[in-house]
Each structure stands twice: as structure tokens, then as C-alpha cells.
Short mmCIF file of C-alpha atoms and ligand atoms in Angstrom, two decimals:
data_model
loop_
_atom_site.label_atom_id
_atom_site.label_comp_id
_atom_site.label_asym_id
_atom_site.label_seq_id
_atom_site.Cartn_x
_atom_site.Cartn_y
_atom_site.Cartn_z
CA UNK X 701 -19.58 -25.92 -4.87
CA UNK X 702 -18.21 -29.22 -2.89
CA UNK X 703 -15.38 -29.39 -5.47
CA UNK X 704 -14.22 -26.07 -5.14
CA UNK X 705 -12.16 -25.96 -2.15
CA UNK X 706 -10.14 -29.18 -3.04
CA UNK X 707 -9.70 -28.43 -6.76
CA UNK X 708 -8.15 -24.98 -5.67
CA UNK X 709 -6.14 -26.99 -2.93
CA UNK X 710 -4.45 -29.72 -5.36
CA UNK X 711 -3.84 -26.59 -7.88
CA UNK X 712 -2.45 -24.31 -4.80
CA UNK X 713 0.42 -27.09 -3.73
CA UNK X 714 1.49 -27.44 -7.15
CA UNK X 715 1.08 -24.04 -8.68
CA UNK X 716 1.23 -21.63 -5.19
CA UNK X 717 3.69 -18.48 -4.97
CA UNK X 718 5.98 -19.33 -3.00
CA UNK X 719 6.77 -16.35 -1.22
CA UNK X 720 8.55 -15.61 2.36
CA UNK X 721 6.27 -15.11 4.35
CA UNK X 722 4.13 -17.93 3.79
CA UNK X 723 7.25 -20.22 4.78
CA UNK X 724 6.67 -18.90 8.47
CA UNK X 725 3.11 -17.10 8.86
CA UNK X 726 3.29 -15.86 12.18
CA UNK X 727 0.62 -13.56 13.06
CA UNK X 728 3.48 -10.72 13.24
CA UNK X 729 4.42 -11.80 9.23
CA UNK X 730 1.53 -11.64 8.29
CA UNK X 731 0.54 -8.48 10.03
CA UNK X 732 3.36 -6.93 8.29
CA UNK X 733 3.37 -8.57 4.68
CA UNK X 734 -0.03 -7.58 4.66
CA UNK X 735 -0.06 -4.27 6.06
CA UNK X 736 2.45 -4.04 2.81
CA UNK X 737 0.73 -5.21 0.66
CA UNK X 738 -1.67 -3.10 0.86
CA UNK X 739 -1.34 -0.57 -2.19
CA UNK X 740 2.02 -1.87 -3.01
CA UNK X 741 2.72 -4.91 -5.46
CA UNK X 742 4.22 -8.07 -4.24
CA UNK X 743 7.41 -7.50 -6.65
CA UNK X 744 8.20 -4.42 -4.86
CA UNK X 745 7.29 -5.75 -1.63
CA UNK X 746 9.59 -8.64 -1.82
CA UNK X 747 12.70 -6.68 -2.72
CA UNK X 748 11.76 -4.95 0.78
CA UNK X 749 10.28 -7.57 3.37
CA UNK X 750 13.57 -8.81 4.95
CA UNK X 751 15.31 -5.30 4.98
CA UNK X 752 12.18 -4.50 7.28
CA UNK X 753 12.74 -8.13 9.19
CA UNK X 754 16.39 -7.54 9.21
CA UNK X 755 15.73 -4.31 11.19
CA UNK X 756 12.93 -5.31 13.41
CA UNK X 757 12.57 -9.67 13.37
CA UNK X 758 10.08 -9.51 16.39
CA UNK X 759 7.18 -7.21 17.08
CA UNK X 760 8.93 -6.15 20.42
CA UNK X 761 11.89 -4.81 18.18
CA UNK X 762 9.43 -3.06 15.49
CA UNK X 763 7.39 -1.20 18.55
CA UNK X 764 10.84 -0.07 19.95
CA UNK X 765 11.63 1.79 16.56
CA UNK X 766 10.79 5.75 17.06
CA UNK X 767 8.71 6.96 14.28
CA UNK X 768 11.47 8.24 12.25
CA UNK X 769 12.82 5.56 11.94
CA UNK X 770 10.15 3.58 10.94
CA UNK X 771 9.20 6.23 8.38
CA UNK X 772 12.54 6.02 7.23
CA UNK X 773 12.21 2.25 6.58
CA UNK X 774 9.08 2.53 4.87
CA UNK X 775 10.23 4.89 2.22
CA UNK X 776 9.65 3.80 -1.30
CA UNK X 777 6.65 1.98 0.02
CA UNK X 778 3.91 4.69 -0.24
CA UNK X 779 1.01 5.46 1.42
CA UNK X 780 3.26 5.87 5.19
CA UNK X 781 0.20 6.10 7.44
CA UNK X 782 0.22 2.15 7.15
CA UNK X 783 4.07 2.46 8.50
CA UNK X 784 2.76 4.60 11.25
CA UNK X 785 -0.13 2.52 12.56
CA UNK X 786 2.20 -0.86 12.06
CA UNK X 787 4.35 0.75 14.59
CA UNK X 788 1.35 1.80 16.69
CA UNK X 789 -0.13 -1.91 16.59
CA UNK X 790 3.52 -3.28 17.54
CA UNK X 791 2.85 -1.25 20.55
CA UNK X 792 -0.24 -1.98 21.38
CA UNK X 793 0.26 -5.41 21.02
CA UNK X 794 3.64 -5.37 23.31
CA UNK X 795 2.10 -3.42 26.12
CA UNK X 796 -0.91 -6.15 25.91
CA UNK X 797 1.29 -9.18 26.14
CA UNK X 798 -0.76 -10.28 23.35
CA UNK X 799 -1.23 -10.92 19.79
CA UNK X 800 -4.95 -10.61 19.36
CA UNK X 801 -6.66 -13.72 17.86
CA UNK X 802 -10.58 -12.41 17.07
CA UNK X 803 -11.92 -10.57 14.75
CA UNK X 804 -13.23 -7.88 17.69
CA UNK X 805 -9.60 -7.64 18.68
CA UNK X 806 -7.70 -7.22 15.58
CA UNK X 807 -9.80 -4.69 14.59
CA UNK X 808 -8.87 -2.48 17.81
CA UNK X 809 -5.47 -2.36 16.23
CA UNK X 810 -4.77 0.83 14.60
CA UNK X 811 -4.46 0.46 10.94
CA UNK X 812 -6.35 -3.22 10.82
CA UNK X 813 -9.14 -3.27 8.68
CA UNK X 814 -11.81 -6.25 7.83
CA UNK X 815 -9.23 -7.52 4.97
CA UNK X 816 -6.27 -7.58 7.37
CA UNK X 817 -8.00 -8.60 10.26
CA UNK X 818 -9.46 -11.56 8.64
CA UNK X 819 -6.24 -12.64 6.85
CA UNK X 820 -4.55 -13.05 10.10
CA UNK X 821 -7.57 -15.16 11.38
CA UNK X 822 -7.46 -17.44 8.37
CA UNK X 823 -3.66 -16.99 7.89
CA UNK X 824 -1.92 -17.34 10.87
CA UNK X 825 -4.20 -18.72 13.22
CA UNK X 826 -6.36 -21.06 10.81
CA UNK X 827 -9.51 -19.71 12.21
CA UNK X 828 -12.73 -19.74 9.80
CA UNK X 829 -12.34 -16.48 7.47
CA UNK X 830 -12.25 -15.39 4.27
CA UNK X 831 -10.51 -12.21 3.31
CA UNK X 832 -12.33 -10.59 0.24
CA UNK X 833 -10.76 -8.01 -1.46
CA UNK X 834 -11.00 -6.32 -5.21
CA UNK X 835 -9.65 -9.61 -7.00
CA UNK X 836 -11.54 -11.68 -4.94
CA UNK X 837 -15.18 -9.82 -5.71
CA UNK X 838 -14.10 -10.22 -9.27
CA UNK X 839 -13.31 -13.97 -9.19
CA UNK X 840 -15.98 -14.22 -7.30
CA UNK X 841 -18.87 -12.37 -10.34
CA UNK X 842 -17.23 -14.42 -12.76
CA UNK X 843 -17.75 -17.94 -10.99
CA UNK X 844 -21.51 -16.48 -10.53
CA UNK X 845 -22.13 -14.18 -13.23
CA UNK X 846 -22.98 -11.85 -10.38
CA UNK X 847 -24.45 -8.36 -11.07
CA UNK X 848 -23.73 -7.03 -7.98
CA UNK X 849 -21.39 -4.33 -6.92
CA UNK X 850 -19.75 -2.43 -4.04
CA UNK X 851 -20.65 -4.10 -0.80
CA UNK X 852 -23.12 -6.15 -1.64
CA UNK X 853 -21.14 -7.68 -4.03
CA UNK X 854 -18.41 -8.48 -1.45
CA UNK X 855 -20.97 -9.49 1.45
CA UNK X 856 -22.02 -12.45 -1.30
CA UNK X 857 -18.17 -13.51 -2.38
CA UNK X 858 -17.96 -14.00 1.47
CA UNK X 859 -20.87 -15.88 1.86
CA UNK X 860 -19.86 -18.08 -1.01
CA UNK X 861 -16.18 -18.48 -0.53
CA UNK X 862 -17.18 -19.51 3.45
CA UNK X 863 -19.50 -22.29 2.29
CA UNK X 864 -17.29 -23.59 -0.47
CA UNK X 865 -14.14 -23.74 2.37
CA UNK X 866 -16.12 -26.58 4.08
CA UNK X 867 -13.58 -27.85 6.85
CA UNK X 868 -11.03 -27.32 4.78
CA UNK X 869 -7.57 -25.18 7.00
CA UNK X 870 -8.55 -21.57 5.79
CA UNK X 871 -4.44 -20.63 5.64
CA UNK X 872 -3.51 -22.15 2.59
CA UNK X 873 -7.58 -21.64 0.93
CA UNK X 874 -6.71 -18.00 1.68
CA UNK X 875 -3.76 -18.06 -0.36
CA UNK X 876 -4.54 -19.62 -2.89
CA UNK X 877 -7.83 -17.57 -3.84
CA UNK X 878 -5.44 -14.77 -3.42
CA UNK X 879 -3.05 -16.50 -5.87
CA UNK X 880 -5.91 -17.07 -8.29
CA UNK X 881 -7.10 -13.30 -8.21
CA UNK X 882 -3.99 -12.18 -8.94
CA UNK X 883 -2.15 -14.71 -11.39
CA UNK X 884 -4.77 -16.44 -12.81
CA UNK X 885 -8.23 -14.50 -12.91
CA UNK X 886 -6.50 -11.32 -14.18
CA UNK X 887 -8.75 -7.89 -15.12
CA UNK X 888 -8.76 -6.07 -17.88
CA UNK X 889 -10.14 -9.21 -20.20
CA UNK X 890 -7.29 -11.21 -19.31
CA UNK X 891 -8.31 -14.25 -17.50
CA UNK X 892 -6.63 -17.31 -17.99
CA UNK X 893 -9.19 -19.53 -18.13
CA UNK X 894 -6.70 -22.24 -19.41
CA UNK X 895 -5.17 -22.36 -16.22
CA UNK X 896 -7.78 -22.11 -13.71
CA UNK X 897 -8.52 -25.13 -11.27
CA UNK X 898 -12.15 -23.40 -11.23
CA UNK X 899 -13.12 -23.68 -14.42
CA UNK X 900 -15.52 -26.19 -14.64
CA UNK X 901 -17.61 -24.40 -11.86
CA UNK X 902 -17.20 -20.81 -13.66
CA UNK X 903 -20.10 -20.02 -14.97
CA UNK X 904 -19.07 -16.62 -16.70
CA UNK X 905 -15.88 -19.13 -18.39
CA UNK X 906 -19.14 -21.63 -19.66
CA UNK X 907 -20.98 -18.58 -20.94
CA UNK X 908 -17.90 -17.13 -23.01
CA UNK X 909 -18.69 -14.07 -20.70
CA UNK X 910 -15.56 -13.73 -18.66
CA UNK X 911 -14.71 -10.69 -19.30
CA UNK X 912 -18.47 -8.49 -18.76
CA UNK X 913 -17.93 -9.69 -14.74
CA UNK X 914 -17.35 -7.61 -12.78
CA UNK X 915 -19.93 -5.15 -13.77
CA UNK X 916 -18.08 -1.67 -14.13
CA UNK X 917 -18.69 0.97 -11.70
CA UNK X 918 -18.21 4.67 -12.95
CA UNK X 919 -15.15 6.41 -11.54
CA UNK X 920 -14.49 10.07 -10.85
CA UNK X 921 -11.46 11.35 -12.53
CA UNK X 922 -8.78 12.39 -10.22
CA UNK X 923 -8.43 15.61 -8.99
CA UNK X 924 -5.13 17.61 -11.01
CA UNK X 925 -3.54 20.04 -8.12
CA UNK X 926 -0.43 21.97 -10.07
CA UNK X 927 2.22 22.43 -7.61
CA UNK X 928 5.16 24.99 -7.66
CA UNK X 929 8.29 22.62 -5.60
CA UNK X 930 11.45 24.45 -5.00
CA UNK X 931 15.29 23.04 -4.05
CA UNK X 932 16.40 25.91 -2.59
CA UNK X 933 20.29 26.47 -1.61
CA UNK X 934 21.27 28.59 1.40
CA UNK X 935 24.95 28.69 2.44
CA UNK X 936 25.98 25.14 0.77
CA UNK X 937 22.77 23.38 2.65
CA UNK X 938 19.29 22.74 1.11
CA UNK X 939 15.80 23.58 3.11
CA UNK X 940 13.30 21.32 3.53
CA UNK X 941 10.09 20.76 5.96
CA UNK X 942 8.32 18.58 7.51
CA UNK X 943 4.56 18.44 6.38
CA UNK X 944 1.41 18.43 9.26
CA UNK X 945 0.89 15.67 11.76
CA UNK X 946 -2.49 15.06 9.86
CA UNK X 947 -3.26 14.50 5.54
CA UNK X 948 -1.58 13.43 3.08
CA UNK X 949 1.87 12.48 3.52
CA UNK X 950 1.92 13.65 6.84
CA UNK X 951 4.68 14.17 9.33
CA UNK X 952 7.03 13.18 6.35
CA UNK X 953 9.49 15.69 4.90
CA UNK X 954 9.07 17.68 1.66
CA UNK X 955 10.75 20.22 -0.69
CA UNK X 956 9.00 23.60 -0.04
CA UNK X 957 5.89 23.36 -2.51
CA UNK X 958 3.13 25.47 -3.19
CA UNK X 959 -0.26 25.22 -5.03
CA UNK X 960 -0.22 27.57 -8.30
CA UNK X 961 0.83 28.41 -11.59
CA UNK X 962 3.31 31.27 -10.91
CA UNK X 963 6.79 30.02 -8.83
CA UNK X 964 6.94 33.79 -7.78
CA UNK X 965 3.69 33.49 -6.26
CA UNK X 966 4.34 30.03 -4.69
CA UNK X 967 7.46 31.26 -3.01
CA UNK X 968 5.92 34.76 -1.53
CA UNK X 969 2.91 32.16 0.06
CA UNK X 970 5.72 29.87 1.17
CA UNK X 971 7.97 33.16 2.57
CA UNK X 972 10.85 32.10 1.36
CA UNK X 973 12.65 35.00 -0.63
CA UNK X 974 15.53 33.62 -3.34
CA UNK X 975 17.25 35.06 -6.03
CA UNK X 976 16.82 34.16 -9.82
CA UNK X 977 15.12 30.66 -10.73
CA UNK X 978 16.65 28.10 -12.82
CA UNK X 979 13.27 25.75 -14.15
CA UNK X 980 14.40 22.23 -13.66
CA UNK X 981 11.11 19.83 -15.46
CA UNK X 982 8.28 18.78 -14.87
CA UNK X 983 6.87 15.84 -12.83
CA UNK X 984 3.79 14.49 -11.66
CA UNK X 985 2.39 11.74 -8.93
CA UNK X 986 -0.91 10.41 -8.45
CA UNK X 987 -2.05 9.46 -5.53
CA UNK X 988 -5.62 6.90 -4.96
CA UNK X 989 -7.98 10.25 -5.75
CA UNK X 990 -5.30 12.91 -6.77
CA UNK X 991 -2.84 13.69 -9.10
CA UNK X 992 -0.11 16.28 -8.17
CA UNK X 993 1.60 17.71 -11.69
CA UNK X 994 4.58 19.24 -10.27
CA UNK X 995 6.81 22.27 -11.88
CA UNK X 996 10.80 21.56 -10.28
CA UNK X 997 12.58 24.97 -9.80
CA UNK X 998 15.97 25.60 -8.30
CA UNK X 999 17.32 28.53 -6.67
CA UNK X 1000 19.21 30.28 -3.77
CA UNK X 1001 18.06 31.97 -0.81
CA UNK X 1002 18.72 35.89 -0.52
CA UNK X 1003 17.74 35.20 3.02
CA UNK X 1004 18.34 32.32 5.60
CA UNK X 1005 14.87 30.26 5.77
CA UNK X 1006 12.06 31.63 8.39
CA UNK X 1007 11.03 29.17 11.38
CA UNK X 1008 9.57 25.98 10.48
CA UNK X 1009 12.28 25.31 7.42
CA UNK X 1010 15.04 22.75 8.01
CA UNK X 1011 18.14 23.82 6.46
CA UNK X 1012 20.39 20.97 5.65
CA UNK X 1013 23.90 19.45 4.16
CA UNK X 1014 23.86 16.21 1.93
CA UNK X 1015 24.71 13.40 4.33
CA UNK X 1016 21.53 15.10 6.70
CA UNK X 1017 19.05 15.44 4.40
CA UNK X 1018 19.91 11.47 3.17
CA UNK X 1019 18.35 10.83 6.84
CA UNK X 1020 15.11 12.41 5.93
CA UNK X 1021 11.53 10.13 5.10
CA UNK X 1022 11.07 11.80 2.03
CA UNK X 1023 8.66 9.95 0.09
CA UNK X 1024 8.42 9.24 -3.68
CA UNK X 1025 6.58 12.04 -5.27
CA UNK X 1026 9.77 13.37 -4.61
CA UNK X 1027 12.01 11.48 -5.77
CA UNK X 1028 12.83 14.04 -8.91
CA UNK X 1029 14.28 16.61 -6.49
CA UNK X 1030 16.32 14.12 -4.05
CA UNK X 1031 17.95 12.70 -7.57
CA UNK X 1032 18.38 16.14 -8.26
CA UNK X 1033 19.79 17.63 -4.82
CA UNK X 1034 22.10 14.71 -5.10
CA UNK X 1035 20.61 13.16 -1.52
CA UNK X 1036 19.03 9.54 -2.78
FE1 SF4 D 1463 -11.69 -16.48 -13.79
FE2 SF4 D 1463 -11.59 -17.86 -16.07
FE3 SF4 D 1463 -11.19 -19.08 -13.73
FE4 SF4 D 1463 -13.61 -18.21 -14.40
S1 SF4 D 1463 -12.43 -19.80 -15.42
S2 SF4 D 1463 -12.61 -17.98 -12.41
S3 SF4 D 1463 -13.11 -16.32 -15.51
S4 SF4 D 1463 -9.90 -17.50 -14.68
#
């Protein structure tokens, strides 16, 4: 256990990502590298970390977005409630005059879980912490052979990863267990055992039993919802909505869509009346417990749209947070 933390050290300042926001890991980078991280893979992340910097370097400048435009600068990223509460926390944090730096405190910020909240301790204010998350448990069984799963499981990788980082700077341990979970002790039976600075302490790797650790959980299937999604014409201009302030997706904008198998049916629930349909393909999109499988049809209106429809040109609609389920109809529609 004692040579843990400094093998993983010496194979961190050789072998680390090197990655932007590491170079400067203010608590407001690393609030907002983690925030998108979450659910979204450092590639794509990357591409879109100083677009978001670019627009909003400071906290002060990110709480002064509205929430349109924060959607807006989200989109591609997924999952947009985390774009939402990162703007909420930039404002609770500005009208504070303070960055919280305890656990008790980061957690009162919206959208800060126990994995954020104790990445920023150990992150950017080096305070004793160790953020445990999916690839972490598993490094974790496989060091141990441990049986465990679900939250007992993570309660012990804790408990072992905070003995083993002694009085060692928990920033850079942080990283580089998070480096090792996802470069080095890969899932799926693909560890690379030949790299790891952990070896000699795994006892999984000594066993030949890498790849039994973690023990599998079952998983429920997904649920399959068939949706009917419509780009509807009306005078030159293209309706759209806005979906509810609560749920999935919410408060971003949408193609009119409807549950069902029949488009006819779909469109008399949605009251939208057009004339004939031309069937465009066939998408789909999962989401963490839900997979939408998504029939594209294209029409025009007989009848302007009732209240609660936007109807509008190109250029407008490109101004929209339309998020990446559906992307098939903006490529369509001509408005990506
Ligand atoms: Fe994972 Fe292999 Fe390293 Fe063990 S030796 S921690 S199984 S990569």
C-alpha cells in the first residue's frame, strides 16, 4: 500500500495527459471541465473547452450569460441540465463572493455531486479527497479482487485510495488515478497490465484474473419509445417548439414529435394539420435509460401553426439549442 501513491506519482509526471485544464486548475476550470466531463468523452470535450472559455474566461462572465445562451453553447454536449445548473452555480457563487472550498459547500451548488465536489477539493484546492467514480471502483476490484458492488464497493475504493494517498498533494494523485482508469485499466478485458505503475500491488494482475473484477451487475435494457418527428414548412419558415421547463431535454427546442406508430396520428395529437407527407428515414438516440427510434417526415402546413409553435426562417432557427437527437432534421432543414 506505501508504494502506491509514489509509484503512480513517478508514472503520472512521465506518462500524465496533458490536458488544458490541468495547466491552470482553478476551482472555476475545474468546475467546468468537470461538469463536462461528465457523460461526455474528453476527445469531444477538448475540441469544446476553450470555445466555452473564450465566451465566458471568469465565472462572473459565465453567470452573466442568460440561459439561452448558455444552452446554445452547450449544444453538442448532451445531457443540458449540467449547462443549466453550471450557470446556476456561476451565480450562486458570484452573488456569494465566494468559491466554496468544503465539501458541505460545494455540494449546495446546484448540479455538484460527491464526484465533482470532491474533485475540486483534491483538484484545485489540494484538500484531502478522493473522487471515485465507475473507472475508479473498477481499478480499485482489480487491485483487491473485491467482490463488492454498487456503493459498497465505492465506500471501500475510497477508503483505500485515502490511505494509500498518505501526505502525498491529492491534485496530481487525483489525476493520475483518473488517467489510469481511463488509459491504462481499460474495461471490457482490456487492461494493460504492461503498462501499469500498479502492477506489482494488483492482485487480480498476480492472479491472471483481471478481467472477472469488477463483478457484473445485471442491467435493464433500455426502454424503445418510437417517435413520429415532423419538419414542417409554413410560408417559407419551419415550426419548431420549445419542450417543458422540467424532463428530458427540457426548455430546449425540438421538431414537433409525437409518440406512435402512425404520423397521421402523431400530427392530429400534436394539432398541427399539413398536407401530404414525404417519409424522410429513420433515426434513433439513446439516452442513459432510453432509446428514442425516430421516423423523419416532411411536410407543409395547410394551416399556420396553433399557439405554442415557433414558426421560423433559416438564419432564426440556426439560433435555436437544439440538441443532438436532432441533428438528422437540422442537417435536413438546412439550419446546422
Ligand atoms: Fe488494472 Fe492491470 Fe493495473 Fe491491475 S495491473 S490495476 S488489472 S491495469
Amino acid at each position: 500500500m506505501d508504494k502506491l501513491a509514489p509509484s503512480l506519482l513517478s508514472w503520472y509526471r512521465q506518462m500524465g495527459r496533458s490536458l488544458p485544464w490541468r495547466d491552470d486548475p482553478s476551482p472555476y476550470h475545474v468546475l467546468l471541465s468537470e461538469t463536462m466531463l461528465q457523460q461526455t468523452r474528453v476527445a469531444a470535450v477538448l475540441s469544446r473547452y476553450h470555445e466555452i472559455l473564450k465566451v465566458a474566461p471568469t465565472i462572473e462572465d459565465l453567470a452573466s450569460l442568460k440561459e439561452e445562451e448558455m444552452l446554445k453553447l452547450w449544444e453538442g454536449l448532451g445531457y443540458y441540465s449540467r449547462a443549466k445548473n453550471l450557470r446556476k452555480a456561476a451565480i450562486q457563487i458570484q452573488e456569494s463572493a465566494m468559491f466554496p472550498d468544503d465539501y458541505e459547500g460545494l455540494r449546495k451548488l446546484p448540479g455538484v455531486g460527491e464526484y465533482t465536489a470532491k474533485a475540486l477539493l483534491a483538484i484545485a484546492f489540494h484538500k484531502k479527497a478522493v473522487a471515485v467514480d465507475g473507472n475508479l471502483e473498477r481499478v480499485y476490484s482489480r487491485l483487491e479482487m473485491s467482490e463488492k458492488e454498487g456503493p459498497s464497493l465505492r465506500k471501500e475504493a475510497e477508503a483505500y485510495f485515502l490511505e494509500a494517498l498518505g501526505d502525498e498533494d491529492p491534485s496530481p494523485f487525483n489525476q493520475a488515478l483518473m488517467d489510469i482508469g481511463e488509459l491504462v485499466c481499460l474495461p471490457n478485458g482490456a487492461p494493460r497490465c504492461g503498462e501499469c505503475p500498479l502492477q506489482a500491488l494488483c492482485k487480480a494482475h498476480e492472479a491472471g484474473k483481471e478481467t472477472e473484477f469488477p463483478k457484473k451487475k445485471s442491467r435493464s435494457a433500455k426502454k424503445i419509445t418510437l417517435l413520429q418527428v415532423f419538419i414542417l414548412h409554413f410560408e417559407g419558415k419551419t415550426v419548431f417548439r420549445i419542450r417543458p421547463e422540467k424532463g428530458l431535454l427540457s426548455s430546449l427546442a425540438e421538431f414537433p414529435n409525437a409518440s406512435g406508430e402512425s404520423p397521421e396520428e402523431a400530427l392530429s395529437f400534436l394539432g398541427l394539420k399539413a398536407g401530404p407527407l414525404s417519409f424522410l428515414g429513420h433515426g434513433s438516440h439513446a439516452f442513459t435509460h432510453l432509446r428514442w427510434e425516430m421516423d423523419w417526415h416532411e411536410g407543409e402546413l395547410l394551416l399556420p401553426p396553433p399557439e405554442g409553435y415557433l414558426l421560423l426562417g433559416k438564419e432564426e432557427a440556426k439560433g435555436l439549442p437544439i440538441p443532438s437527437a436532432f441533428s438528422f432534421g437540422k442537417r435536413k432543414a438546412g439550419i446546422l
